[in-house]
mmCIF file of C-alpha atoms and ligand atoms in Angstrom:
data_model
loop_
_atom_site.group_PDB
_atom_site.id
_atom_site.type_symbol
_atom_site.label_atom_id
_atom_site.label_comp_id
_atom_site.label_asym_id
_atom_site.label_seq_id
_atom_site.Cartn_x
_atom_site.Cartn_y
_atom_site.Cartn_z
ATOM 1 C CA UNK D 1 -35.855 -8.182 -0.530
ATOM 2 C CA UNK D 2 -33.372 -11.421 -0.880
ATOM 3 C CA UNK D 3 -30.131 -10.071 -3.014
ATOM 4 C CA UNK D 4 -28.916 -12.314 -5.288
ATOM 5 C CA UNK D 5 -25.467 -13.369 -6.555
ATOM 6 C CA UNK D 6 -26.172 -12.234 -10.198
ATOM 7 C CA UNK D 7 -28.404 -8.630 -8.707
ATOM 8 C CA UNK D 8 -25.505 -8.053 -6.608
ATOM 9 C CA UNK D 9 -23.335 -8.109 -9.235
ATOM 10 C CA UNK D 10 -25.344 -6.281 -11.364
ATOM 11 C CA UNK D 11 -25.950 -3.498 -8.656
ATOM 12 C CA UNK D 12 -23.235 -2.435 -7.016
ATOM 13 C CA UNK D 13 -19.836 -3.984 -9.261
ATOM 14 C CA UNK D 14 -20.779 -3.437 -12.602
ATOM 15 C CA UNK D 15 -19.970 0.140 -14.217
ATOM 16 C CA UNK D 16 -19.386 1.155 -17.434
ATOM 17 C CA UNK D 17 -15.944 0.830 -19.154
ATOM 18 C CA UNK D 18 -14.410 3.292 -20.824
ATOM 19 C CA UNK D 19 -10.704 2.163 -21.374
ATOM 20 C CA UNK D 20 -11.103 -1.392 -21.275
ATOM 21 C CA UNK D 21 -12.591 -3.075 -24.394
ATOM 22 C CA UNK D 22 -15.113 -5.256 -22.613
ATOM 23 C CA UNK D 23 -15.690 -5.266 -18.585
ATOM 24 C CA UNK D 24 -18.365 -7.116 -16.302
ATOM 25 C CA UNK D 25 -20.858 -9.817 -17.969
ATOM 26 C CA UNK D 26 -18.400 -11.879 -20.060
ATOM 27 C CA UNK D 27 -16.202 -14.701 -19.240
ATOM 28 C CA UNK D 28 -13.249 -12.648 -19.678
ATOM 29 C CA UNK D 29 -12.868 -8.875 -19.825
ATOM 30 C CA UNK D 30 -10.862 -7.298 -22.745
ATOM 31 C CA UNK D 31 -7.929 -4.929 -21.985
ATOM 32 C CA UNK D 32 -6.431 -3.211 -24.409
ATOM 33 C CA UNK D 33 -2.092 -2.576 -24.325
ATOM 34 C CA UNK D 34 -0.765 -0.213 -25.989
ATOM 35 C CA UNK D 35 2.481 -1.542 -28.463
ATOM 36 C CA UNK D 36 6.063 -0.951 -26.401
ATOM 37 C CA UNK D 37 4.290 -1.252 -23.031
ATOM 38 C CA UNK D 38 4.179 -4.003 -20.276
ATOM 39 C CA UNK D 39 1.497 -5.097 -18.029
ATOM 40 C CA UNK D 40 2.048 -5.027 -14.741
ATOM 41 C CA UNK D 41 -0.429 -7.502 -12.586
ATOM 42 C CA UNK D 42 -0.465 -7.737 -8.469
ATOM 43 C CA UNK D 43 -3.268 -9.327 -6.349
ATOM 44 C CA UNK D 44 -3.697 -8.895 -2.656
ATOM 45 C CA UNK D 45 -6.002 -10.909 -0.523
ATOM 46 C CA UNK D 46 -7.637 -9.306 2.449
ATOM 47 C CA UNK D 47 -9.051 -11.632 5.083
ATOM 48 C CA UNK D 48 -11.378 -10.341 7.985
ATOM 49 C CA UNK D 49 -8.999 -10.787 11.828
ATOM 50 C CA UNK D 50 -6.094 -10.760 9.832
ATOM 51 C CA UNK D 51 -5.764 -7.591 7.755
ATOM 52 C CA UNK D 52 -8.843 -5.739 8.884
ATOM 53 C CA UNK D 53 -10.731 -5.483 12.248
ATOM 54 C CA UNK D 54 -14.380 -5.945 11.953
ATOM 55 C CA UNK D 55 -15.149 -2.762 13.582
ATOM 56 C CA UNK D 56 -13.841 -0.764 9.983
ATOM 57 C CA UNK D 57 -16.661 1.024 8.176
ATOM 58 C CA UNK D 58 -17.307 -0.380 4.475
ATOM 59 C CA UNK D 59 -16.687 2.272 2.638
ATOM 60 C CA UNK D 60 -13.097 2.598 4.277
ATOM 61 C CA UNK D 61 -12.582 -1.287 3.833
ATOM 62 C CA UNK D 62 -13.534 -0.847 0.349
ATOM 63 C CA UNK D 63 -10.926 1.947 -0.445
ATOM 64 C CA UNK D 64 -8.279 0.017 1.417
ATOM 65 C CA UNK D 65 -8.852 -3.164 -0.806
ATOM 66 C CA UNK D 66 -8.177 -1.637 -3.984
ATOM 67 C CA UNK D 67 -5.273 1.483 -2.152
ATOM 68 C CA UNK D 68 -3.540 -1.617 -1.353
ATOM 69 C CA UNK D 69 -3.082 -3.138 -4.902
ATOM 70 C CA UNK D 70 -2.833 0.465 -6.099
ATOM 71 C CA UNK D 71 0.481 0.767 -4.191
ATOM 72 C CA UNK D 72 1.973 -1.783 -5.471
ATOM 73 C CA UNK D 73 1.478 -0.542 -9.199
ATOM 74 C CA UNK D 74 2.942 2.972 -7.672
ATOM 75 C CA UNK D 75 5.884 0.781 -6.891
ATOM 76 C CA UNK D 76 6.438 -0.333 -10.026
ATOM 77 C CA UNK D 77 5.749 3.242 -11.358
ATOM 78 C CA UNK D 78 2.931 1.799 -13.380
ATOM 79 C CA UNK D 79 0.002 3.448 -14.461
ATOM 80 C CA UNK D 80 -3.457 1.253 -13.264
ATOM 81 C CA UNK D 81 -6.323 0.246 -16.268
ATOM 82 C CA UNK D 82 -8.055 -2.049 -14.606
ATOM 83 C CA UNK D 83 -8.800 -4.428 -11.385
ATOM 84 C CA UNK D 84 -11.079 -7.659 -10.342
ATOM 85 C CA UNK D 85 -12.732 -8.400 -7.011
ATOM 86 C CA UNK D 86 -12.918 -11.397 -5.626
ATOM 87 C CA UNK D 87 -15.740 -11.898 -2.783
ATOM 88 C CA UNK D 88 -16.387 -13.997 -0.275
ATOM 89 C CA UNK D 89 -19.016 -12.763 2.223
ATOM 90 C CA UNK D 90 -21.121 -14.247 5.033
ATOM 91 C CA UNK D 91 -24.265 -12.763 3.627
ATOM 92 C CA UNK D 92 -25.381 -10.241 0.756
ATOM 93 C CA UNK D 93 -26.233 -6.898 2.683
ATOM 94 C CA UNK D 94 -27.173 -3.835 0.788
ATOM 95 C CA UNK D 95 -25.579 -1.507 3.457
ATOM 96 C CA UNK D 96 -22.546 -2.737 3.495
ATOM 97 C CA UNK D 97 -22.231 -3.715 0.018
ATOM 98 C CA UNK D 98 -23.389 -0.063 -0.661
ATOM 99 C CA UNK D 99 -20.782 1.211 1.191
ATOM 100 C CA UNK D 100 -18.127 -0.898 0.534
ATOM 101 C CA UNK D 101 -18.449 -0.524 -3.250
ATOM 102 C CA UNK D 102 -19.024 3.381 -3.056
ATOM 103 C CA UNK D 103 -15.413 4.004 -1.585
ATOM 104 C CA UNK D 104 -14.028 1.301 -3.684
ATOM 105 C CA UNK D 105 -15.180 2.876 -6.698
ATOM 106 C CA UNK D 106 -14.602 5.989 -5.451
ATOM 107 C CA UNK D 107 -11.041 5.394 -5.068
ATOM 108 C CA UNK D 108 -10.752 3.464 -8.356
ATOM 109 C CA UNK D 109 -12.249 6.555 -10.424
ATOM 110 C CA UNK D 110 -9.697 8.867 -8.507
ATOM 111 C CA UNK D 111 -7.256 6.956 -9.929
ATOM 112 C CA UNK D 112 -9.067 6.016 -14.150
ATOM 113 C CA UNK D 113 -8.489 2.272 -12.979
ATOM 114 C CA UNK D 114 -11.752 0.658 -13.652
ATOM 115 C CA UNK D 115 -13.648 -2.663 -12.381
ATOM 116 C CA UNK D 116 -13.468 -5.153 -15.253
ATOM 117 C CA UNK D 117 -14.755 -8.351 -12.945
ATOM 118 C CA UNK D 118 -14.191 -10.724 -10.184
ATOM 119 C CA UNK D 119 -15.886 -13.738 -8.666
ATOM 120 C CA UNK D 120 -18.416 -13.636 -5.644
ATOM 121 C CA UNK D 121 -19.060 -15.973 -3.243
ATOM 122 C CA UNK D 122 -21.085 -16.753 0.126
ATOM 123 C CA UNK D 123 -17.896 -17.457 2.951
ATOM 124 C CA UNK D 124 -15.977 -15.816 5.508
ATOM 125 C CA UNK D 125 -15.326 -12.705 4.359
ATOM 126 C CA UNK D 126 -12.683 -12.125 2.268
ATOM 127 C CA UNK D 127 -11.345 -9.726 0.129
ATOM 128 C CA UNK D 128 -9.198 -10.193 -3.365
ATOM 129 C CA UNK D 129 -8.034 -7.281 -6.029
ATOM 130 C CA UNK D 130 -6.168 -8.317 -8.473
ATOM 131 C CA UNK D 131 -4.907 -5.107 -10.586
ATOM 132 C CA UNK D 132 -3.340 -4.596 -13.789
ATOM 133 C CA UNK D 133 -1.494 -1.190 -14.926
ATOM 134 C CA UNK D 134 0.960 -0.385 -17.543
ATOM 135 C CA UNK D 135 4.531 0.193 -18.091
ATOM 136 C CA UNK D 136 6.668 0.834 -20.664
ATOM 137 C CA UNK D 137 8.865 -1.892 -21.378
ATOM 138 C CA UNK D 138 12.067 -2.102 -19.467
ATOM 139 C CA UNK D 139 11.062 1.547 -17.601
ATOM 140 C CA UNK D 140 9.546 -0.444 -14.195
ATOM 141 C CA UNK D 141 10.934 0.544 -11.282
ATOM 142 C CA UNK D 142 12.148 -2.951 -9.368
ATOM 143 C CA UNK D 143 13.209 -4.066 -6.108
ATOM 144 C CA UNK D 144 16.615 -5.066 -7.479
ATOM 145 C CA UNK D 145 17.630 -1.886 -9.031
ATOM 146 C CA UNK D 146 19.390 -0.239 -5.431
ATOM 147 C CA UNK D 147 22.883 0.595 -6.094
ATOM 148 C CA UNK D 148 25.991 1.521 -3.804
ATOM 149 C CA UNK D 149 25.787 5.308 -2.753
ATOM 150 C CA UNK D 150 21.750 5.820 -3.928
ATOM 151 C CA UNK D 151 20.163 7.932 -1.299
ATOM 152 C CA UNK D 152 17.127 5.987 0.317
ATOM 153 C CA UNK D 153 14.143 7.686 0.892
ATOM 154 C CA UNK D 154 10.565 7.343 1.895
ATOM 155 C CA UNK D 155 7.224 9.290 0.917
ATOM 156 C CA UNK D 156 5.232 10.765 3.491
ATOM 157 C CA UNK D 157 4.666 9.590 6.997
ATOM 158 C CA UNK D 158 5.573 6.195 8.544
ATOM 159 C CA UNK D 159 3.908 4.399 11.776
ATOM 160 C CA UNK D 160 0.512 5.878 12.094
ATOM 161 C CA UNK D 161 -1.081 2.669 10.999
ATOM 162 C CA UNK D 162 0.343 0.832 13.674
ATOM 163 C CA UNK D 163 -0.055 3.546 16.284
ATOM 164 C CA UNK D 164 -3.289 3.192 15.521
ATOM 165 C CA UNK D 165 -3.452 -0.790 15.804
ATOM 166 C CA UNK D 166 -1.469 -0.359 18.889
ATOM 167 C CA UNK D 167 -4.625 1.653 20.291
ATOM 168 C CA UNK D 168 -6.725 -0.769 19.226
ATOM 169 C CA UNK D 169 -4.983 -3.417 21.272
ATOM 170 C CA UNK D 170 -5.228 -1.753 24.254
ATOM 171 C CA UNK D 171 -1.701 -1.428 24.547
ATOM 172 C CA UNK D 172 -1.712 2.991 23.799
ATOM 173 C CA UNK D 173 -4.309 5.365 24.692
ATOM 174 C CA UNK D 174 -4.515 8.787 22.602
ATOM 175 C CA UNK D 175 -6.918 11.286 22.670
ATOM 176 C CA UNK D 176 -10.458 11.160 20.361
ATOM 177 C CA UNK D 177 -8.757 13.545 17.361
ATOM 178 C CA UNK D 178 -5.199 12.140 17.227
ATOM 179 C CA UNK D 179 -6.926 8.527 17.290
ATOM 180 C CA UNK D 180 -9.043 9.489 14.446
ATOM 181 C CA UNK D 181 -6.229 10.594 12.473
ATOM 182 C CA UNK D 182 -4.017 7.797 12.832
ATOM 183 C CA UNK D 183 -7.462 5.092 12.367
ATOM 184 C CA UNK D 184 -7.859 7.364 9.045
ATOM 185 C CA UNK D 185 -4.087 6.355 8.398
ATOM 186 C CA UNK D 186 -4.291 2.431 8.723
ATOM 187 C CA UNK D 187 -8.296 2.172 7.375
ATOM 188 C CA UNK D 188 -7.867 4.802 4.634
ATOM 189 C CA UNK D 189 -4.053 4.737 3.042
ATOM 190 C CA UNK D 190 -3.358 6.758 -0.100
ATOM 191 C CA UNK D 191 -1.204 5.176 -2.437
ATOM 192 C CA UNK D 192 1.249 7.002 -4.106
ATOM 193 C CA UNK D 193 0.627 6.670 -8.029
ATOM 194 C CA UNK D 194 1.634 9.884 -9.049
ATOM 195 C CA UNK D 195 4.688 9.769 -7.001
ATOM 196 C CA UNK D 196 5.981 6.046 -8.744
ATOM 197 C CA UNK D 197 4.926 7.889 -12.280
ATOM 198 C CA UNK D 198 6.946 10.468 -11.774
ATOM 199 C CA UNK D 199 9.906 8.214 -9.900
ATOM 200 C CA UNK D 200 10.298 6.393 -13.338
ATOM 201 C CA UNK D 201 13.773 7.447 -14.858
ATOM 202 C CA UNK D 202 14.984 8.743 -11.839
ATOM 203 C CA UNK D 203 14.805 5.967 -8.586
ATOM 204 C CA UNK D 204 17.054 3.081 -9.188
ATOM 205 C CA UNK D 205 14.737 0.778 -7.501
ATOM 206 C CA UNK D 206 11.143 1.184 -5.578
ATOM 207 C CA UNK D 207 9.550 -1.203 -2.862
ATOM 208 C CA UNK D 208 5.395 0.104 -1.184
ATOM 209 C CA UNK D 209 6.064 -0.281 2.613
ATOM 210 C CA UNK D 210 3.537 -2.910 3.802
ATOM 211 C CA UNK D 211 4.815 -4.941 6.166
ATOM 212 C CA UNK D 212 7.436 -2.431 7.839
ATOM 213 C CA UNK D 213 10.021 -0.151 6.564
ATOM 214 C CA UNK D 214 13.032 -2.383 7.935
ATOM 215 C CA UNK D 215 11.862 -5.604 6.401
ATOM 216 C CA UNK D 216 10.613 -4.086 3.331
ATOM 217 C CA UNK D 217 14.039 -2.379 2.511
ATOM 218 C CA UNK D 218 15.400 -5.696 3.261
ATOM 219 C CA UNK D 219 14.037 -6.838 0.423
ATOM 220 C CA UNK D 220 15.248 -4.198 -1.760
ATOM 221 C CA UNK D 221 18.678 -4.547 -0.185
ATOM 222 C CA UNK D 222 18.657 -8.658 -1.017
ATOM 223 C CA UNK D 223 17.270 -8.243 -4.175
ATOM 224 C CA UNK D 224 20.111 -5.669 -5.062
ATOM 225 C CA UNK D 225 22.890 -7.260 -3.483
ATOM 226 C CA UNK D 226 23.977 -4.387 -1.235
ATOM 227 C CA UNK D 227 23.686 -3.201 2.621
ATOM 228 C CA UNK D 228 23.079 0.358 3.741
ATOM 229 C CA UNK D 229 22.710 2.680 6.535
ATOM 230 C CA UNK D 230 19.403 4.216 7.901
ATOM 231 C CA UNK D 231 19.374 7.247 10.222
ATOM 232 C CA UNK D 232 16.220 6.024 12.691
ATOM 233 C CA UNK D 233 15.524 9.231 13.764
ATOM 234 C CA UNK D 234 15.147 10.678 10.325
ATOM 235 C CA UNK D 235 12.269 8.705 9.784
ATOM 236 C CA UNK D 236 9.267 11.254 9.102
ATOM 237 C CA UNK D 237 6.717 10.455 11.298
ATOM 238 C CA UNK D 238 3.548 12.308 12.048
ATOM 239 C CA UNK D 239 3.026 14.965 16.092
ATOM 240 C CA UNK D 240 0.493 12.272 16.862
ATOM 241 C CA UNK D 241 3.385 9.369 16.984
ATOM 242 C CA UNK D 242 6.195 12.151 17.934
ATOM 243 C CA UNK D 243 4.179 12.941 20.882
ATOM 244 C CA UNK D 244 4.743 9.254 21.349
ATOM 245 C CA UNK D 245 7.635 7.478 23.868
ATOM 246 C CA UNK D 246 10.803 7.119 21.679
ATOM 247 C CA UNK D 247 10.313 3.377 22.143
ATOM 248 C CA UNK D 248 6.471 3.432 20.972
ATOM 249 C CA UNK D 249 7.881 5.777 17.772
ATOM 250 C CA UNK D 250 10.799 3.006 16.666
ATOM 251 C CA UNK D 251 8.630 0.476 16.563
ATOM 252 C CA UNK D 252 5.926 2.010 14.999
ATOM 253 C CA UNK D 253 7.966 3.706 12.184
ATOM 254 C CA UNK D 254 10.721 1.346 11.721
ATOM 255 C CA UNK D 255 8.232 -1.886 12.431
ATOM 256 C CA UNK D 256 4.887 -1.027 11.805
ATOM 257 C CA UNK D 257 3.969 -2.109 8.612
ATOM 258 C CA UNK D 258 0.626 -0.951 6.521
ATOM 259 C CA UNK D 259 1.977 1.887 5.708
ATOM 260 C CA UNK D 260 1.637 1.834 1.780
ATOM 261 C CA UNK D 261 4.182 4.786 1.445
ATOM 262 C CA UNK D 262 6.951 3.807 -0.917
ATOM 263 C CA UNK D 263 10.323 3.399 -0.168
ATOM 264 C CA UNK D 264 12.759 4.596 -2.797
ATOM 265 C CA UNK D 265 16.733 4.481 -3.804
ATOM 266 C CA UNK D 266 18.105 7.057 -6.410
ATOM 267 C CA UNK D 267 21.879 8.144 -7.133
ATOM 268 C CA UNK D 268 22.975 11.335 -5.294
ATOM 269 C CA UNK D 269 23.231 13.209 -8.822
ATOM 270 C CA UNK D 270 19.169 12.992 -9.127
ATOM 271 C CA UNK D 271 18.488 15.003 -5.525
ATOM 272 C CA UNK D 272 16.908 17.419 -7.460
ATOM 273 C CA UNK D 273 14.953 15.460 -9.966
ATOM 274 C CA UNK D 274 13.470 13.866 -7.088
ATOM 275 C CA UNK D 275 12.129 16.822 -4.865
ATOM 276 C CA UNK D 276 10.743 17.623 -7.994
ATOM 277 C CA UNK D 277 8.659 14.539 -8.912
ATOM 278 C CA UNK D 278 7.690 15.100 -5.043
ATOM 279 C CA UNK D 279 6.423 18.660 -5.395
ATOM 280 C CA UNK D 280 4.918 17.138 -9.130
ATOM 281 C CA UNK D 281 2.894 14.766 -7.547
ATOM 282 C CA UNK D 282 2.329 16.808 -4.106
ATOM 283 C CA UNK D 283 3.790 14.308 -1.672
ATOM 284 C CA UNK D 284 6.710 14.977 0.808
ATOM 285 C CA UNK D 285 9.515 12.733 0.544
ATOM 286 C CA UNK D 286 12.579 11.916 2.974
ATOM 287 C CA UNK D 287 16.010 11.132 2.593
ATOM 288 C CA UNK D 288 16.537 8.245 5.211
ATOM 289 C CA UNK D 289 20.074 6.933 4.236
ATOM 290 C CA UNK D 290 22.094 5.327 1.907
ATOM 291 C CA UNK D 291 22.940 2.264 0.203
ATOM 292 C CA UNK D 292 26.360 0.955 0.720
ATOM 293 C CA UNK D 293 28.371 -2.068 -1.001
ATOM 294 C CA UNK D 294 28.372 -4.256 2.262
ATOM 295 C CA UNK D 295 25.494 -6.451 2.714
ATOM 296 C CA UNK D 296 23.875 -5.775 6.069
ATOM 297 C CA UNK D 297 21.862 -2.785 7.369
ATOM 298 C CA UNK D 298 23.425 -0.455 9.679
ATOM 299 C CA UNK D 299 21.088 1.325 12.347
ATOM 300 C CA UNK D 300 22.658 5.071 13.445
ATOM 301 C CA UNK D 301 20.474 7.206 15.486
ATOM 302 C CA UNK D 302 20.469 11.417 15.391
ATOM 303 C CA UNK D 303 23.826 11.089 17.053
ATOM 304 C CA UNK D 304 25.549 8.957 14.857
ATOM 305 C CA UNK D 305 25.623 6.440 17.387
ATOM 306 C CA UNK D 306 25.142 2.862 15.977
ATOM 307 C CA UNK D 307 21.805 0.348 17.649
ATOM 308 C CA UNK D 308 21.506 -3.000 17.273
ATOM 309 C CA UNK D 309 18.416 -3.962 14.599
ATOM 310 C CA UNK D 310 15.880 -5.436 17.728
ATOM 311 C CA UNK D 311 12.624 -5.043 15.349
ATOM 312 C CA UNK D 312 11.246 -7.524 12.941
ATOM 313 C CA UNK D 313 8.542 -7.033 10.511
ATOM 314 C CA UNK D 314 5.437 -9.374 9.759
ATOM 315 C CA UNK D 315 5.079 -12.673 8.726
ATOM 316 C CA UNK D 316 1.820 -14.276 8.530
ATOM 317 C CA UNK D 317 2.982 -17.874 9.667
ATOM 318 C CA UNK D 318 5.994 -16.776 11.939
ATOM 319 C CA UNK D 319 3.743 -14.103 14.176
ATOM 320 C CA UNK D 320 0.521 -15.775 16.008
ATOM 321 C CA UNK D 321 -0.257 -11.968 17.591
HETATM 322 P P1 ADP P 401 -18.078 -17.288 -14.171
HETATM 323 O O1 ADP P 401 -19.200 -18.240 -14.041
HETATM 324 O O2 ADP P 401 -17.434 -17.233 -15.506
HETATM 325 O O3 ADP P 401 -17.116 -17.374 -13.022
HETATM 326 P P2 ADP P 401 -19.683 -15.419 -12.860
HETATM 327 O O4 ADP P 401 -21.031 -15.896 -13.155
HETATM 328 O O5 ADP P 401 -19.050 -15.762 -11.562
HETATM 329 O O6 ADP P 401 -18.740 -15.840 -14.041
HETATM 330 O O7 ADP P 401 -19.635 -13.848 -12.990
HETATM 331 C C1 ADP P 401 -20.409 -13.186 -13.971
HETATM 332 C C2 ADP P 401 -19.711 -11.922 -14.351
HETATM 333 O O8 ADP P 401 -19.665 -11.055 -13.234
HETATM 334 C C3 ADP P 401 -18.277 -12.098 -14.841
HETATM 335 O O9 ADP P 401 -18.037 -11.168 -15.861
HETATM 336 C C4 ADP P 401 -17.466 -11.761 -13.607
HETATM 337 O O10 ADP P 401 -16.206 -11.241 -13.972
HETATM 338 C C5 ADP P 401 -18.332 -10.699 -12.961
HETATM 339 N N1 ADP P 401 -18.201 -10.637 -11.494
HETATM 340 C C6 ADP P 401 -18.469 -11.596 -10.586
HETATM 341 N N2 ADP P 401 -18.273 -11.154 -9.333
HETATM 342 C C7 ADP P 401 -17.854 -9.867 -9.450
HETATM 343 C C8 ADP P 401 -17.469 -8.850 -8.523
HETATM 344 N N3 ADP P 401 -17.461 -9.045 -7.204
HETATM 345 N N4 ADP P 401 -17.082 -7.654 -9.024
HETATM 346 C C9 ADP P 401 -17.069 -7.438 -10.344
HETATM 347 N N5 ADP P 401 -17.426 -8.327 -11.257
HETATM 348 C C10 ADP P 401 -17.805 -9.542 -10.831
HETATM 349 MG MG1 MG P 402 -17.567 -17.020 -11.203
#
């Protein structure tokens, strides 16, 4: 049976709201903001070749289009209402839209952050979320907010993702389990919501590591005005990427981007208030370095012994790979 636009819609995107005042049907959906709070709105586009392989299962591409925009509400510490989907596919297939919306949805009521609309389309396919989450006012946790002597630190593990991607390139070979685990890594990240709740009031500044943990606290770093230090070796990394040449690991943890962990500052005095927001919301975190009033980052590995910053992180119009 021929699926149309407006049965496709119906079918697999349209759930009931709860939170929202009006979702899927309208030309608008309602949200509703509570008085003293902010939205906080981020949209990611996910095109086929470019951010996913063709060879990832629905249901996993699903989840990552919404984990994505998740993360970057985690880095703002906000809490997610709602989100949009934006579709273009080649053709309307019931098994992969079945799957595809299952683990997005399934994701999306892990987290009370429900599907309000979106636009749909016959193209090459592409994926947009655009979320919205809440904040209150002046309480977000920015890029710009990294001061002189804040510890940095990172959640979880970095450079699975692109161990993975390195496997599928042909360049690494691993063994069937450790290659599931790190494919689970880069098609399946968990964003860390609960973590950027409880970061609010304590980090100075927040960034979600996407495109590589030396670029992304760039950002932070330019934003704020200051330099900093990072021990490499420090880096937490998982015994599928430790097993790894030292080489392979650098790249992968300092480099690797799609990692959707986020990368914090926070003063020295809040050490403890932050392994406790980590043991709240059940994710390690790492103290990588710190931030210092020079601008620059300074690379020391285990020995103290300074290297020279040979890694770059992704651009979509500088890297043709
Ligand atoms: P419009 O003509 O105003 O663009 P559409 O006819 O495209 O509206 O969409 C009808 C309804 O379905 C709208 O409420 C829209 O938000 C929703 N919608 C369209 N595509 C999707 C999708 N992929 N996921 C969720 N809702 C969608
Ligand atoms: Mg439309």
């Amino acid at each position: 049976m021929a699926l149309g636009e407006f049965d496709l819609i119906a079918r697999y995107f349209t759930r009931p709201v709860r939170r929202a005042a009006l979702g899927v049907g309208d030309d608008c959906a309602l949200l509703r903001i509570e008085p003293g709070m902010q939205l906080a709105t981020s949209a990611d586009l996910l095109v086929e070749g470019r951010h996913f392989l063709s060879t990832v299962a629905p249901d996993r591409l699903g989840h990552k289009a919404l984990a994505v925009n998740l993360s970057d509400l985690a880095a703002c510490g906000a809490r997610p209402l709602a989100f949009t989907l934006s579709l273009a596919l080649p053709q309307a297939e019931a098994a992969w839209l079945e799957g595809f919306s299952r683990g997005l949805l399934a994701l999306a009521e892990a987290h009370g952050c429900e599907l309000v609309g979106g636009d749909t389309t016959r193209g090459p396919l592409a994926i947009n979320v655009s979320i919205f989450g809440e904040v209150p006012a002046g309480q977000a946790l920015l890029r710009s907010g990294a001061r002189p002597g804040d510890d940095i630190y990172v959640s979880g593990r970095l450079g699975d993702a692109r161990l993975a991607l390195e496997v599928f390139r042909g360049a690494v070979s691993l063994p069937g389990e450790a290659f599931d685990r790190v494919r689970l890594a880069m098609e399946c990240p968990q964003p860390r919501v609960a973590l950027g709740l409880a970061l609010r009031g304590v980090a100075h500044s927040a960034i979600d590591l996407s495109d590589g943990l030396l670029g992304d606290l760039g950002h932070v770093l330019q934003r704020s005005g200051c330099g900093a230090h990072l021990d490499v070796d420090a880096v937490p990394r998982s015994d599928d990427l430790a097993a790894q040449p030292l080489a392979l690991q650098r790249l992968c943890t300092l480099a690797g981007g799609d990692d959707y962990e986020l990368l914090f500052t926070a003063p020295a005095a809040k050490r403890e208030a932050v392994a406790q927001a980590a043991r709240a919301a059940g994710v390690p975190v790492t103290r990588i370095g710190q931030v210092e009033p020079e601008p620059g980052l300074r690379l020391v590995d285990a020995s103290g012994q300074a290297l020279s910053n040979i890694w770059t992180s992704f651009d979509h119009f500088l890297d043709h790979s």
